[in-house]
Coordinates of C-alpha atoms and ligand atoms in Angstrom, one line a residue:
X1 CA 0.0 0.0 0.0
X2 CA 1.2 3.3 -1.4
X3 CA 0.9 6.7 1.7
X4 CA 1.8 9.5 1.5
X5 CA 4.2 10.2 4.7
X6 CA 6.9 12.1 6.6
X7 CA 9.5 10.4 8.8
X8 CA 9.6 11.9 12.4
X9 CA 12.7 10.1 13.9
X10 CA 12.8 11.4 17.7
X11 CA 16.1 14.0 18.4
X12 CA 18.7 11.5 20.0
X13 CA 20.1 13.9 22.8
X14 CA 15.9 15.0 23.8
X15 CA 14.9 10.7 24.0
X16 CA 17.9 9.9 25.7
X17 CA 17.9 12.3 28.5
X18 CA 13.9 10.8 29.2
X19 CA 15.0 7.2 28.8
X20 CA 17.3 7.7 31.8
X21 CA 13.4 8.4 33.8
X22 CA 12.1 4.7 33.9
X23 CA 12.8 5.1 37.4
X24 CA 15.4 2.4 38.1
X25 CA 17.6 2.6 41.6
X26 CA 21.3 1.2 41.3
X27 CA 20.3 -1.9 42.5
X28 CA 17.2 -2.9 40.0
X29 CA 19.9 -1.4 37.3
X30 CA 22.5 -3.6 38.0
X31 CA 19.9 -6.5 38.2
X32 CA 18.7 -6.1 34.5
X33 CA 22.2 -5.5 33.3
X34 CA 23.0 -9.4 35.6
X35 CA 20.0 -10.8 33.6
X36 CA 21.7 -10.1 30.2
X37 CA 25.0 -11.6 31.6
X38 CA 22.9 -15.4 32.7
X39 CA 20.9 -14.8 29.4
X40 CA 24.7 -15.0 27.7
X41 CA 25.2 -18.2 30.0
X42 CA 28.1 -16.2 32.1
X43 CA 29.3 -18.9 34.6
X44 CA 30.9 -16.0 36.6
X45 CA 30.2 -12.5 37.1
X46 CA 32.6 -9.7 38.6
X47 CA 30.6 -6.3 39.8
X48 CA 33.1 -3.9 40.6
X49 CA 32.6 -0.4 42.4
X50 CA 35.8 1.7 41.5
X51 CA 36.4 4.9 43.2
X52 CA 37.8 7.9 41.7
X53 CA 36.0 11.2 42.7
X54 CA 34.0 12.1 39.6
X55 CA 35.5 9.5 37.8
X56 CA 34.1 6.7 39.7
X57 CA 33.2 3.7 37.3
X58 CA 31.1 0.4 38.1
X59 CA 31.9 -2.8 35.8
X60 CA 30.0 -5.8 35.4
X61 CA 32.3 -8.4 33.7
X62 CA 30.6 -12.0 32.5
X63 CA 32.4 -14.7 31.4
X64 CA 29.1 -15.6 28.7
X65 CA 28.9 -15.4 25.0
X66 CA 30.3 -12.6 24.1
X67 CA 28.9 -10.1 21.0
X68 CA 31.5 -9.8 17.9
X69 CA 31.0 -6.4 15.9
X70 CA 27.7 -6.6 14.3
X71 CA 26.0 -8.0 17.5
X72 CA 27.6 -5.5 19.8
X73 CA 26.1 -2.7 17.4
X74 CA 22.4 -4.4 17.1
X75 CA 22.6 -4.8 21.2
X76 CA 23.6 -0.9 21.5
X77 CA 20.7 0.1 19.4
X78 CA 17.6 1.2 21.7
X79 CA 15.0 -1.4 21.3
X80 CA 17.4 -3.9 19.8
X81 CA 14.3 -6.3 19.8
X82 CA 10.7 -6.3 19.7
X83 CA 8.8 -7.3 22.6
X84 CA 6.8 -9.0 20.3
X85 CA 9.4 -12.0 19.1
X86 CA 9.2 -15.5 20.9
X87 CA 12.3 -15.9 23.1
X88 CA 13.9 -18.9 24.3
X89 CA 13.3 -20.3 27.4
X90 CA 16.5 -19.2 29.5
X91 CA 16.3 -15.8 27.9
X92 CA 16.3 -12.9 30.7
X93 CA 15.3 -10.4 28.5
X94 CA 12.0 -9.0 26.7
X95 CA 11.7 -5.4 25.5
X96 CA 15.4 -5.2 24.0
X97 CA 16.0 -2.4 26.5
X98 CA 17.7 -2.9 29.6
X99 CA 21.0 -2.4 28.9
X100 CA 21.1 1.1 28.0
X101 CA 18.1 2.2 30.0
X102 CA 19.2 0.4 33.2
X103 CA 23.0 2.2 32.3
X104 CA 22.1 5.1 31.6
X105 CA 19.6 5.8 34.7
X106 CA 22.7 6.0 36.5
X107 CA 25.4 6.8 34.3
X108 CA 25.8 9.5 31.8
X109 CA 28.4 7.1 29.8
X110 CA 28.3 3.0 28.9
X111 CA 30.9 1.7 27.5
X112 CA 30.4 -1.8 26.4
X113 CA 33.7 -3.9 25.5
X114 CA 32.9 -7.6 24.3
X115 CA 35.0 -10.8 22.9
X116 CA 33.3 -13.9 21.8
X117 CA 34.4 -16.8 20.5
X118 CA 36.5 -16.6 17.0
X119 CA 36.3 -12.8 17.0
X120 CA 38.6 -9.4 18.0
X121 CA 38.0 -7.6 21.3
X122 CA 35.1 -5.1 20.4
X123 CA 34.0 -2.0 21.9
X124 CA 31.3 0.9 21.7
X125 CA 30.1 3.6 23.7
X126 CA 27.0 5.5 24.4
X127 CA 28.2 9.2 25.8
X128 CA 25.1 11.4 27.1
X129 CA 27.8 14.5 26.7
X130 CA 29.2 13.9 23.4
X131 CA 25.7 13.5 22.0
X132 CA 24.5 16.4 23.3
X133 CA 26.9 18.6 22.7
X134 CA 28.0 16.7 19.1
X135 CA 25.2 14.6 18.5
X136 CA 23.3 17.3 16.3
X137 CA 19.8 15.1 17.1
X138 CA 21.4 11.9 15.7
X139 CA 21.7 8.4 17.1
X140 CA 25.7 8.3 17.2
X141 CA 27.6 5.3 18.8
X142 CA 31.0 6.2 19.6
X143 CA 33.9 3.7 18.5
X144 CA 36.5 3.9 20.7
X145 CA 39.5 3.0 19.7
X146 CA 40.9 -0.1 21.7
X147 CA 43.9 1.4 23.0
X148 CA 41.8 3.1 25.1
X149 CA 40.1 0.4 26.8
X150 CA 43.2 -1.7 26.9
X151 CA 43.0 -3.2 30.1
X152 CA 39.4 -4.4 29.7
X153 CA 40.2 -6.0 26.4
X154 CA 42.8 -7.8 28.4
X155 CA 40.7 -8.9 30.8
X156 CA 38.7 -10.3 28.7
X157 CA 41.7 -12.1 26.6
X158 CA 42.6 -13.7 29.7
X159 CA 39.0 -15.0 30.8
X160 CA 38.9 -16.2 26.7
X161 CA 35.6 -14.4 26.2
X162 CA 32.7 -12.4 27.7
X163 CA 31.7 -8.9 28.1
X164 CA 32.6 -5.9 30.2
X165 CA 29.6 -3.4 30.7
X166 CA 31.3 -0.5 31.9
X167 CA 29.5 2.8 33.6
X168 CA 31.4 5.8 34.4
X169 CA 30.6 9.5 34.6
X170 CA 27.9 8.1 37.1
X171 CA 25.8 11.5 38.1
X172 CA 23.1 9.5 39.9
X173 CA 25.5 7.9 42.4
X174 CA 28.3 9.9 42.7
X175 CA 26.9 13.8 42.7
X176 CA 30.2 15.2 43.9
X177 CA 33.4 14.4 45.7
X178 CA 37.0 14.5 44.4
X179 CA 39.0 11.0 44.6
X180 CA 40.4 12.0 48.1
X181 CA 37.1 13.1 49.5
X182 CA 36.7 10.2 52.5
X183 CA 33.0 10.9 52.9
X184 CA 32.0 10.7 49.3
X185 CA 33.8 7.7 49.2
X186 CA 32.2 6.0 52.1
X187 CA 28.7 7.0 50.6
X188 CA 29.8 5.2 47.4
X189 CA 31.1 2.1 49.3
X190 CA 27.9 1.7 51.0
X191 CA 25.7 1.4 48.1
X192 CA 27.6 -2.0 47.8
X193 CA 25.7 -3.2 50.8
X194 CA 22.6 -3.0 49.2
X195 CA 23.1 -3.7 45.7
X196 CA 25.0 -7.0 47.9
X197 CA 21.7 -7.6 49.5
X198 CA 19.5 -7.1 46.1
X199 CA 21.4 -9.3 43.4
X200 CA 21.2 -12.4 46.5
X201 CA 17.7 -11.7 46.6
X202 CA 16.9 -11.5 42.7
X203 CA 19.8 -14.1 41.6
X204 CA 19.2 -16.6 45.1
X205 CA 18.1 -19.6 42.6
X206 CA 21.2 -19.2 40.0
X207 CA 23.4 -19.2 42.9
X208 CA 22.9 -22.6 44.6
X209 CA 22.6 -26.1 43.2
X210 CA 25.0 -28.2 41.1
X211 CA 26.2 -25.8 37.8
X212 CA 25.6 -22.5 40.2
X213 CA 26.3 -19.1 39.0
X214 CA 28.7 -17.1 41.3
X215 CA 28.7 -13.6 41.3
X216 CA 31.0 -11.2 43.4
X217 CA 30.7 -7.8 44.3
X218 CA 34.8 -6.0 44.5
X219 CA 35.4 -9.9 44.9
X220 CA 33.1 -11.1 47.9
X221 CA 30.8 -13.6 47.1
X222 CA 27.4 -12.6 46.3
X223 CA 25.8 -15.0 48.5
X224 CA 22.0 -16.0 48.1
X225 CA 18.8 -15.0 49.8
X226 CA 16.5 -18.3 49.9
X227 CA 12.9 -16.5 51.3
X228 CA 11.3 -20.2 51.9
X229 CA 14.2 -21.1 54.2
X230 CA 14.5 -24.2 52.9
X231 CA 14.0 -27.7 54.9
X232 CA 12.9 -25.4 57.7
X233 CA 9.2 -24.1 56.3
X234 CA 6.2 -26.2 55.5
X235 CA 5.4 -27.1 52.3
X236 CA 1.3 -26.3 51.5
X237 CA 0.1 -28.2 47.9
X238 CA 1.9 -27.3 45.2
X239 CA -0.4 -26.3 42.6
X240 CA -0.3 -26.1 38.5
X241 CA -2.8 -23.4 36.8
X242 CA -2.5 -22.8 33.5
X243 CA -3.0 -19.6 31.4
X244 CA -3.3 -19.3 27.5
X245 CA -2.0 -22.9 27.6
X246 CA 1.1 -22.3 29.5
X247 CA 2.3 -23.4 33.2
X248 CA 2.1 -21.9 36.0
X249 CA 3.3 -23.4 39.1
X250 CA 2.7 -22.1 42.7
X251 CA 4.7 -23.3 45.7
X252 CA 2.8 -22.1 49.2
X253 CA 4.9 -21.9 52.2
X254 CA 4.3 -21.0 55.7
X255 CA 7.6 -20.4 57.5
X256 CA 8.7 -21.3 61.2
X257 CA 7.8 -19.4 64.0
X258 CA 11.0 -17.6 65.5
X259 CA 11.2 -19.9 68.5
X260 CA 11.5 -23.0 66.0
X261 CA 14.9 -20.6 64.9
X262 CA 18.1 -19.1 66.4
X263 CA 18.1 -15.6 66.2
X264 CA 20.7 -15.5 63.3
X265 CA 18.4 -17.3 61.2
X266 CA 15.1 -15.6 62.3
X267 CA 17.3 -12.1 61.0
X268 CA 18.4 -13.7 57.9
X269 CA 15.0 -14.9 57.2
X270 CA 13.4 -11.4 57.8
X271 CA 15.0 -10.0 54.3
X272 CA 15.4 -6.9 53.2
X273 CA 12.0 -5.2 53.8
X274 CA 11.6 -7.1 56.8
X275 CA 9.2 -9.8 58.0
X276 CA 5.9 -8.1 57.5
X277 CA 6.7 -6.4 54.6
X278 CA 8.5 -9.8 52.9
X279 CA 5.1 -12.0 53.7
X280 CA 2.9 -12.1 50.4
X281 CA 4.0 -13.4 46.6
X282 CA 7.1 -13.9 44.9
X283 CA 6.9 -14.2 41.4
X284 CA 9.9 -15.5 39.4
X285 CA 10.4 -15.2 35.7
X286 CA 12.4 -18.4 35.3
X287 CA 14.2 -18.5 38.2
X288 CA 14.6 -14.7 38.3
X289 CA 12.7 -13.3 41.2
X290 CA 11.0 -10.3 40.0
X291 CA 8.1 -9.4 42.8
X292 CA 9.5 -10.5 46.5
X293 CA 6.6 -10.1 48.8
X294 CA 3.7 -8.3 47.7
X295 CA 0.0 -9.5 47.8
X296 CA -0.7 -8.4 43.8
X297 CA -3.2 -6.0 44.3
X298 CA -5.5 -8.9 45.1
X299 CA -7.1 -6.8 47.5
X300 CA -5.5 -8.3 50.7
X301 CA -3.6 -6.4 53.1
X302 CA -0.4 -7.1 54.9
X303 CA -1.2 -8.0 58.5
X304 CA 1.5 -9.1 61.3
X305 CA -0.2 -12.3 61.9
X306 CA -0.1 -13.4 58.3
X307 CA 4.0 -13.0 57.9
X308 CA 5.0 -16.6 58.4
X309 CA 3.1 -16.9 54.4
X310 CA 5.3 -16.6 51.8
X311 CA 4.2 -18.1 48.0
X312 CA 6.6 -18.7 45.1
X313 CA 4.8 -18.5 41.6
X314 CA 7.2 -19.7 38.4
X315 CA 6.3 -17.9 35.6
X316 CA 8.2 -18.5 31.9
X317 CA 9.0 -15.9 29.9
X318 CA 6.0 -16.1 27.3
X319 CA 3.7 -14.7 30.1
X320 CA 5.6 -11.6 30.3
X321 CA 2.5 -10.0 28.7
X322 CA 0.0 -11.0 30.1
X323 CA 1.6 -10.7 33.9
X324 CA 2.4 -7.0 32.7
X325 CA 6.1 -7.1 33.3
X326 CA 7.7 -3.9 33.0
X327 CA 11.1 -2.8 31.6
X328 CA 13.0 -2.7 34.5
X329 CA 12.0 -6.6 35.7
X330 CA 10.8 -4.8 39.2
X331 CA 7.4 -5.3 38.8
X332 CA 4.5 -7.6 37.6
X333 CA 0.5 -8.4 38.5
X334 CA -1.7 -11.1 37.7
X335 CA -4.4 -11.2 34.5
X336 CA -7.6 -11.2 35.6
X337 CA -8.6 -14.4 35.0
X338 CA -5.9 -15.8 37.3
X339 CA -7.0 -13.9 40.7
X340 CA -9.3 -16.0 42.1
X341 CA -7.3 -18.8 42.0
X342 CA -4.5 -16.8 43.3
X343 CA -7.0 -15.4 46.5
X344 CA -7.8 -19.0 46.9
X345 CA -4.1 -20.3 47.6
X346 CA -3.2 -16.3 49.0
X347 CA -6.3 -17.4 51.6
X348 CA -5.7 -21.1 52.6
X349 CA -1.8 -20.2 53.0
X350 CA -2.9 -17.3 55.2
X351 CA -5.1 -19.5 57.3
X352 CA -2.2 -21.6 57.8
X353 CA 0.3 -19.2 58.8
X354 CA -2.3 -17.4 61.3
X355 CA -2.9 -21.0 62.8
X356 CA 0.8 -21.1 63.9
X357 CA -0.1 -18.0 66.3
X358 CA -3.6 -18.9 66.6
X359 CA -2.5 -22.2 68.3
X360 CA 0.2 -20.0 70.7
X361 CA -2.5 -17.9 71.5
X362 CA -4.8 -20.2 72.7
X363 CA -2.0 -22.4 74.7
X364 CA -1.5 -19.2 76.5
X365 CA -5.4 -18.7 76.8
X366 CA -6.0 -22.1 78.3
X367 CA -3.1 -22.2 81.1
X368 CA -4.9 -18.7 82.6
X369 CA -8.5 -18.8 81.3
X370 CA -9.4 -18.3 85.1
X371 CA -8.7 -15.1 85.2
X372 CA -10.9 -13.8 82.3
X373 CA -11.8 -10.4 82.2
X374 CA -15.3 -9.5 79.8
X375 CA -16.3 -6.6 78.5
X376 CA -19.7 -7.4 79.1
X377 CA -21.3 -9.1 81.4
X378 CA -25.4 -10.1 82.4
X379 CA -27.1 -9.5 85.4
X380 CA -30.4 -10.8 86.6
X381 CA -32.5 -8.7 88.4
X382 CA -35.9 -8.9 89.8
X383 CA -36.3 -12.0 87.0
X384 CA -35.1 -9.0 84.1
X385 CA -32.0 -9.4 82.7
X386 CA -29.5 -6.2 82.1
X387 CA -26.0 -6.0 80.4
X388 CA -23.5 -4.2 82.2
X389 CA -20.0 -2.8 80.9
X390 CA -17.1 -4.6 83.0
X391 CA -16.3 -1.1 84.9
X392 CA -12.7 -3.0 85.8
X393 CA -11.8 -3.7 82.2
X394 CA -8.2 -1.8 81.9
X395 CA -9.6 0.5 79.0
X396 CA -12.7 0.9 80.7
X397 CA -11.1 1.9 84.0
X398 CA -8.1 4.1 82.4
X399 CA -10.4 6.4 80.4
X400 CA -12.6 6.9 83.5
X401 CA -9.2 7.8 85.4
X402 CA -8.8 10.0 82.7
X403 CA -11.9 11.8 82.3
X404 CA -11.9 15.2 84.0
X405 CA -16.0 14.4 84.6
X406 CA -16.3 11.2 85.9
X407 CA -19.9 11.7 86.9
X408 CA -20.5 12.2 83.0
X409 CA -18.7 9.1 81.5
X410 CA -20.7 6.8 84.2
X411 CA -23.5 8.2 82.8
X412 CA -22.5 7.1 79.5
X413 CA -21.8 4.1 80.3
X414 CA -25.4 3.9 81.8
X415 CA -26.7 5.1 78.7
X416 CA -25.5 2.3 76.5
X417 CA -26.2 -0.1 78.9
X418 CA -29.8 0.5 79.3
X419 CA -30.3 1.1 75.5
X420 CA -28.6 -2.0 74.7
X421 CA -30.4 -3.4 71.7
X422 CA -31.2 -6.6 72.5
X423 CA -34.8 -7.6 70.8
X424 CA -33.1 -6.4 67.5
X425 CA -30.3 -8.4 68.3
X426 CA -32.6 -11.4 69.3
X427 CA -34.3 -10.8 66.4
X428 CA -31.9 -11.0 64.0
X429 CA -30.2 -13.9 65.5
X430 CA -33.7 -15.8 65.3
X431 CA -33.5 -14.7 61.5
X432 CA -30.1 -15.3 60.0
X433 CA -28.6 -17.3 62.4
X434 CA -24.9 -17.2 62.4
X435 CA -24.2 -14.1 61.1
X436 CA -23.5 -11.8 64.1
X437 CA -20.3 -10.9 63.6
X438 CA -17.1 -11.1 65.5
X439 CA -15.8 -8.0 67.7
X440 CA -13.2 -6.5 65.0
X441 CA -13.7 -9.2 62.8
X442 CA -13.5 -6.8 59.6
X443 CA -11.2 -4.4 61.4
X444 CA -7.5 -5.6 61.8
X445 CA -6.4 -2.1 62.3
X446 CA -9.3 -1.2 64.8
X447 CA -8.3 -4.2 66.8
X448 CA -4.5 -3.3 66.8
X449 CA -5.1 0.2 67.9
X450 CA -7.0 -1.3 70.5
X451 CA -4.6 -4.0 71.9
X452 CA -2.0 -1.4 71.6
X453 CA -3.8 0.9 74.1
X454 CA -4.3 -1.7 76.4
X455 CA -1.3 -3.2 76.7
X456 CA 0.3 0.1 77.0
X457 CA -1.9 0.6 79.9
X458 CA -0.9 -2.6 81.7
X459 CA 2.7 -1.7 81.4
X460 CA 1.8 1.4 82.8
X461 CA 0.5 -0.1 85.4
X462 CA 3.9 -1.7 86.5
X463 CA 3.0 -5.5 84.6
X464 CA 6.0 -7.1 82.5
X465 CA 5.8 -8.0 79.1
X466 CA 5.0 -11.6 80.2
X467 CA 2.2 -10.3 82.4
X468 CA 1.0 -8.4 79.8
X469 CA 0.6 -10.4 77.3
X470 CA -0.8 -13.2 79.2
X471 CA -3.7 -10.6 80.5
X472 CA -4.3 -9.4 76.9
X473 CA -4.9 -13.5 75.6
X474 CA -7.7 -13.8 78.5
X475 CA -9.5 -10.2 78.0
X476 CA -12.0 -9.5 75.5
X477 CA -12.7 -8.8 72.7
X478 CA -8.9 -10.1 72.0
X479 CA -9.1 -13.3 73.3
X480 CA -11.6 -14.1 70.1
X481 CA -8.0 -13.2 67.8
X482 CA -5.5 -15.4 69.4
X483 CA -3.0 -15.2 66.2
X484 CA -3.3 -11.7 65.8
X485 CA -2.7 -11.4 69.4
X486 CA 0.2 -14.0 69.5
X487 CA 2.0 -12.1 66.4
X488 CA 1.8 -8.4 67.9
X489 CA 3.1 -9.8 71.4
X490 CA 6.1 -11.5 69.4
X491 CA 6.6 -8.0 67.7
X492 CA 7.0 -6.5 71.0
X493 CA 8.9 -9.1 73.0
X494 CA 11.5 -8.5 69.5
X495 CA 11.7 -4.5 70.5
Ligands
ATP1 N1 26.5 -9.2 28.9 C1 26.1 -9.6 27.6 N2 26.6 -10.6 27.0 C2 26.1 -11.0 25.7 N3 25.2 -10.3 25.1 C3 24.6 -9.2 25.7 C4 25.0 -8.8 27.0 N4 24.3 -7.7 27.3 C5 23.5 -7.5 26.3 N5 23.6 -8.4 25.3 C6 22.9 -8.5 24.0 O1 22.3 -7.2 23.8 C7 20.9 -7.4 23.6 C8 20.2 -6.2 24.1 O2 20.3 -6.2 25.5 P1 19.2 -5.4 26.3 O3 19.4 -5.6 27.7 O4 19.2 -4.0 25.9 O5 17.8 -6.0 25.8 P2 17.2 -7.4 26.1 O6 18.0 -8.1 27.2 O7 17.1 -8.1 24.8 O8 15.8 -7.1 26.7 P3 15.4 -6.2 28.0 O9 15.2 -4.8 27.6 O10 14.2 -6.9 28.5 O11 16.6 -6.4 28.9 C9 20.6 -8.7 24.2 O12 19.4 -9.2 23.7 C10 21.8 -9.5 24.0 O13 21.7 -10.1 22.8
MG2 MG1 18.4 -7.2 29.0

């Protein structure tokens, strides 16, 4: 078909400046950059945080594949691939992006050297300066000559192939500082710690088993992050869905409770958002975690008592789609058709995790259930029965403490006792039986708020954290949530 048109290409120095706003941080940057490195089947990879003052550089050196000329030049071009085209199986990657938009976000200047097999050392550059101060609008790739990358090409001689990714000029981590400048250099030092802490989380599965992956950060090994602790969780039904005829396989877990673990590994285990944060989904893409802990907008909140559930879901790379993976590999939800499947096993893992402090909680309940304290209570009199406010509940008897007008909180009290409800309640009882519902039963936060203020009373009151807690199991309305109880106690006896 014959049309009339104009060709628009985009100004090189305007698109390249935006590209560097996907909103990577260092450490989902380095990840992507990692992923090409496993896609090339590097057996080793070398990250390397070299500080110079404004010169400060960070290299990722593989020992893969290697790129000769023409590939290095098709892998520097942005959108190398389409999204659209079928990769295979082990491949990392998807929108033939990541390694100049997860560069760039940090670095004005990549600088890719490369040898594979049967080919010369070969190298090209993407500078963010030289095209926009030479660039005039176009798309140009700098060939540096290899003199001036000599010791990388040796490198890579002596390894016998791979490829160096190298980012310098690196505005997003290093904003000022001269190479002598002790302070900017301890900044830049500690980013290692949590780029360390990221790749073992992302990589964890590449790094163990027979054929492992190492990985070192300015030569430490990477170690890995496991979230199920292996051997030491339970193991809930594995279960296989399938969407648009592929598989999908979904491994629930509901981890120990911290006295079933020393305290090293109970710290290790908490990962790096920490044990309520960490409890929810992890979806990998292979073996490539790309969500750790996060319930997938399914409509289900994070709660304390729920943290010993953790879910892995394996994903292969032909669902990228329709699990809306993004560019930087940080991010994916569920099509719709999957959720209810995934509620179901989000729900029943739940269950099973809350059982862990349910069952605590109701230990604890059963050694002291004689000294109970209600919040209500009934009282005959002259053959009419009345339902009175437990006046030596600790809430009950703090706010009176508190009120400046005693006289007009009794009164209150009275009020709500004598207007009590009870023939609607009766009624609707007699009507739909079973469906009065539990104190806070739809309120987790209510009920925290709640337990907080009384147990801060009771300490107030001189009682230990022991005490406490064992008061709080017996009172009501908490004694009807033993696991939410049991997991905010543990939260506090941890500080
Ligand atoms: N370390 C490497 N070793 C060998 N080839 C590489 C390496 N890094 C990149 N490549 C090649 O460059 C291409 C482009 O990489 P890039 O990261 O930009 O896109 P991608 O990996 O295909 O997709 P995505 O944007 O999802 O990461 C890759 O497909 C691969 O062929
Ligand atoms: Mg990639």
């Amino acid at each position: 078909m014959s049309a009339e048109y104009e060709v628009v290409s985009p100004d090189a120095g305007a698109m390249i400046e935006s590209m560097r706003a996907f909103g990577y941080d260092l450490a989902t940057a380095l990840a992507d950059l990692i992923d090409n490195s496993i896609s090339a089947n590097a057996k080793n990879i070398w990250v390397e945080f070299m500080w110079d003052g404004a010169e400060s550089a960070i290299l990722i050196v593989d020992d893969g594949e290697g790129m000769d000329e023409a590939g290095l030049v098709a892998a520097m071009r942005m959108g190398s691939i389409s999204p659209m085209v079928k990769r295979s199986e082990n491949d990392l990657g998807r929108f033939g992006l990541g390694l100049k938009t997860a560069s760039l976000s940090q670095a004005r200047c990549l600088t890719v050297v490369s040898l594979a097999n049967g080919a010369e050392v070969v190298t090209r550059c993407w500078d963010l300066n030289y095209i926009a101060e030479h660039g005039g609008g176009e798309w140009r790739l700098l060939k540096p000559p290899i003199p001036d990358v000599k010791n990388h090409a040796e490198r890579l001689q002596s390894i016998g192939k791979g490829t160096i990714v190298a980012l310098s000029k690196l505005d997003r981590v290093v904003r000022d500082g001269s190479p002598g400048d002790k302070k900017a250099e301890k900044r830049f030092r500690e980013r290692i710690d949590e780029v360390r802490a990221h790749l073992g989380m992302v990589f964890h599965r590449y790094l163990k088993g027979p054929g492992a992956l190492s990985m070192f950060i300015n030569g430490t090994k990477v170690s890995g992050w496991d979230p199920f602790i292996e051997g030491k969780s339970e193991a809930l039904a594995a279960e296989r869905l399938s969407y648009e005829g592929e598989k999908i396989q979904v491994f629930p877990f509901v981890l120990p409770h911290h006295s079933r673990l020393t305290k090293e590994e109970h710290s290790a285990a908490s990962g790096p958002k920490g044990w309520n944060a960490q409890q929810g989904f992890y979806v990998y893409r292979n073996r490539r975690l790309i969500v750790s802990g996060d319930w997938l907008s399914l409509g289900i909140q994070k709660e304390e008592h729920y943290k010993l559930a953790r879910i892995q879901i394996d994903l292969p790379n032909s669902l990228d789609e329709a699990w809306h993976l993004d560019v930087k590999k940080a991010r994916a939800y569920p099509p719709a058709a999957m959720r209810d499947d995934l509620k179901r096993i989000a729900r029943a893992t739940r269950d099973k995790a809350a059982k862990v402090y349910r069952h605590r909680g109701k230990v604890l309940q059963r050694k002291h259930a004689d000294d109970f304290v209600f919040v209500w209570s009934a009282k005959t009199l002259r053959g009419r029965t009345y339902y009175k406010v437990n006046r030596d509940h600790p809430l009950v008897k703090s706010v009176r403490k508190s009120c400046e007008d005693g006289e007009k909180f009794s009164s209150l009290l009275s009020m709500i006792e004598q207007a009590v409800p009870s023939p609607l309640i009766v009624i609707n009882n007699a009507e739909q039986p079973d469906t009065l519902g539990v104190p806070f039963g739809d309120d987790p936060k209510g009920l925290l708020q709640c337990m907080r203020e009384v147990y801060g009373i009771l300490i107030q009151e001189g009682e230990t954290n022991t005490a406490a807690a064992t008061k709080l199991a017996v009172m009501e309305p908490f004694n009807a949530h033993p696991d939410v109880l049991t997991a905010f106690l543990d939260e506090i006896n941890r500080g």
